[in-house]
Amino acid sequence: MQAKLVYNIMTYDDSETDKQVSNCQSVVYFRLMPLTHNRFAIQQQPESMTHIFQPTYRAVHADNFPKCKRDANFDKCLVDAVNQAIQLLKTGNKEFGIPPLEPLSVKKLVIDAGNAPINLRQALKNVKVHDMISTSKIHRYRTDLDKHLIICDSKTDRIEMIGDYEMSGRILLLPITGHGKANITLVNTKIEHRLIGEPFEKDGVKYMRLKEYRVAMEPKRVYLQFENLFNDKTLSEGMNRFLNENWETVFNELKVGYSKSFGLVFKELSNKIFEKVPFDNIFLS
């Protein structure tokens, strides 16, 4: 199984403080509406609820982020410090070039699952990831800064991915094909984050960058909804019902691809901070 990801992390140029982000666009939001038989449908909001997506950056300086001293309580301190920092960064930060993270914009996500019982190619475009940041909480850290290794466990109540999809292949011997709007929602997801860094120097000062960011996702429940499967409403409803009744088998074959993709996103966002702030200013000696 392989995952490919192209994402449009928007940056903010500090030298043009009055410049608006160039790729703001009109966004029509789609939300999950519960139906019977454990199915979820995508419902388009009325035209009056169409919003213009205009990022609003909160002025948060690096000195305002909570920090932890490398002592016996370091790992416990990190839990509170990083949970606070995540919420500070939720609306974006122009000092580090971090865009608003709610929703998180992903331009393209391609996942291939080539082993039985699933042989499937799934491409998602123009994806908005809702609720991932606002409903996440870190519970535990294990660190070895001498090896530049950081491991943490978190739980996210809801991850809702909404975008355009193209899909073809077979699931449990059943052929599947289609394109249209998709909604993939993960509920009560346990996530292990494994950050593997390496040191580098800039002007004689030590910094750290992440060379890998590994993610392992274990959701309690996944809801899948793909419009226009087989270009037939009746067949589409039947297949969506089948996917949700067998969500665990389906997602277990796809979760490595999703995990790799989110790892790439988290690595890019994390390095925007690590590569700008000296190591000893993040982790106090």
XYZ file of C-alpha atoms in Angstrom, residues 66-71 73-74 76-79 81 282-285:
17
model
C 4.938 27.324 26.896
C 8.323 25.625 27.356
C 9.663 22.767 29.447
C 12.955 22.240 31.229
C 14.840 19.010 30.607
C 14.487 17.496 34.049
C 9.260 16.086 34.885
C 10.075 16.939 31.279
C 4.818 15.360 31.825
C 5.445 19.056 31.253
C 5.417 18.526 27.489
C 1.873 17.160 27.571
C 2.803 22.642 26.936
C 12.399 24.845 22.575
C 13.727 22.334 25.089
C 15.208 24.320 27.971
C 18.414 22.939 29.454
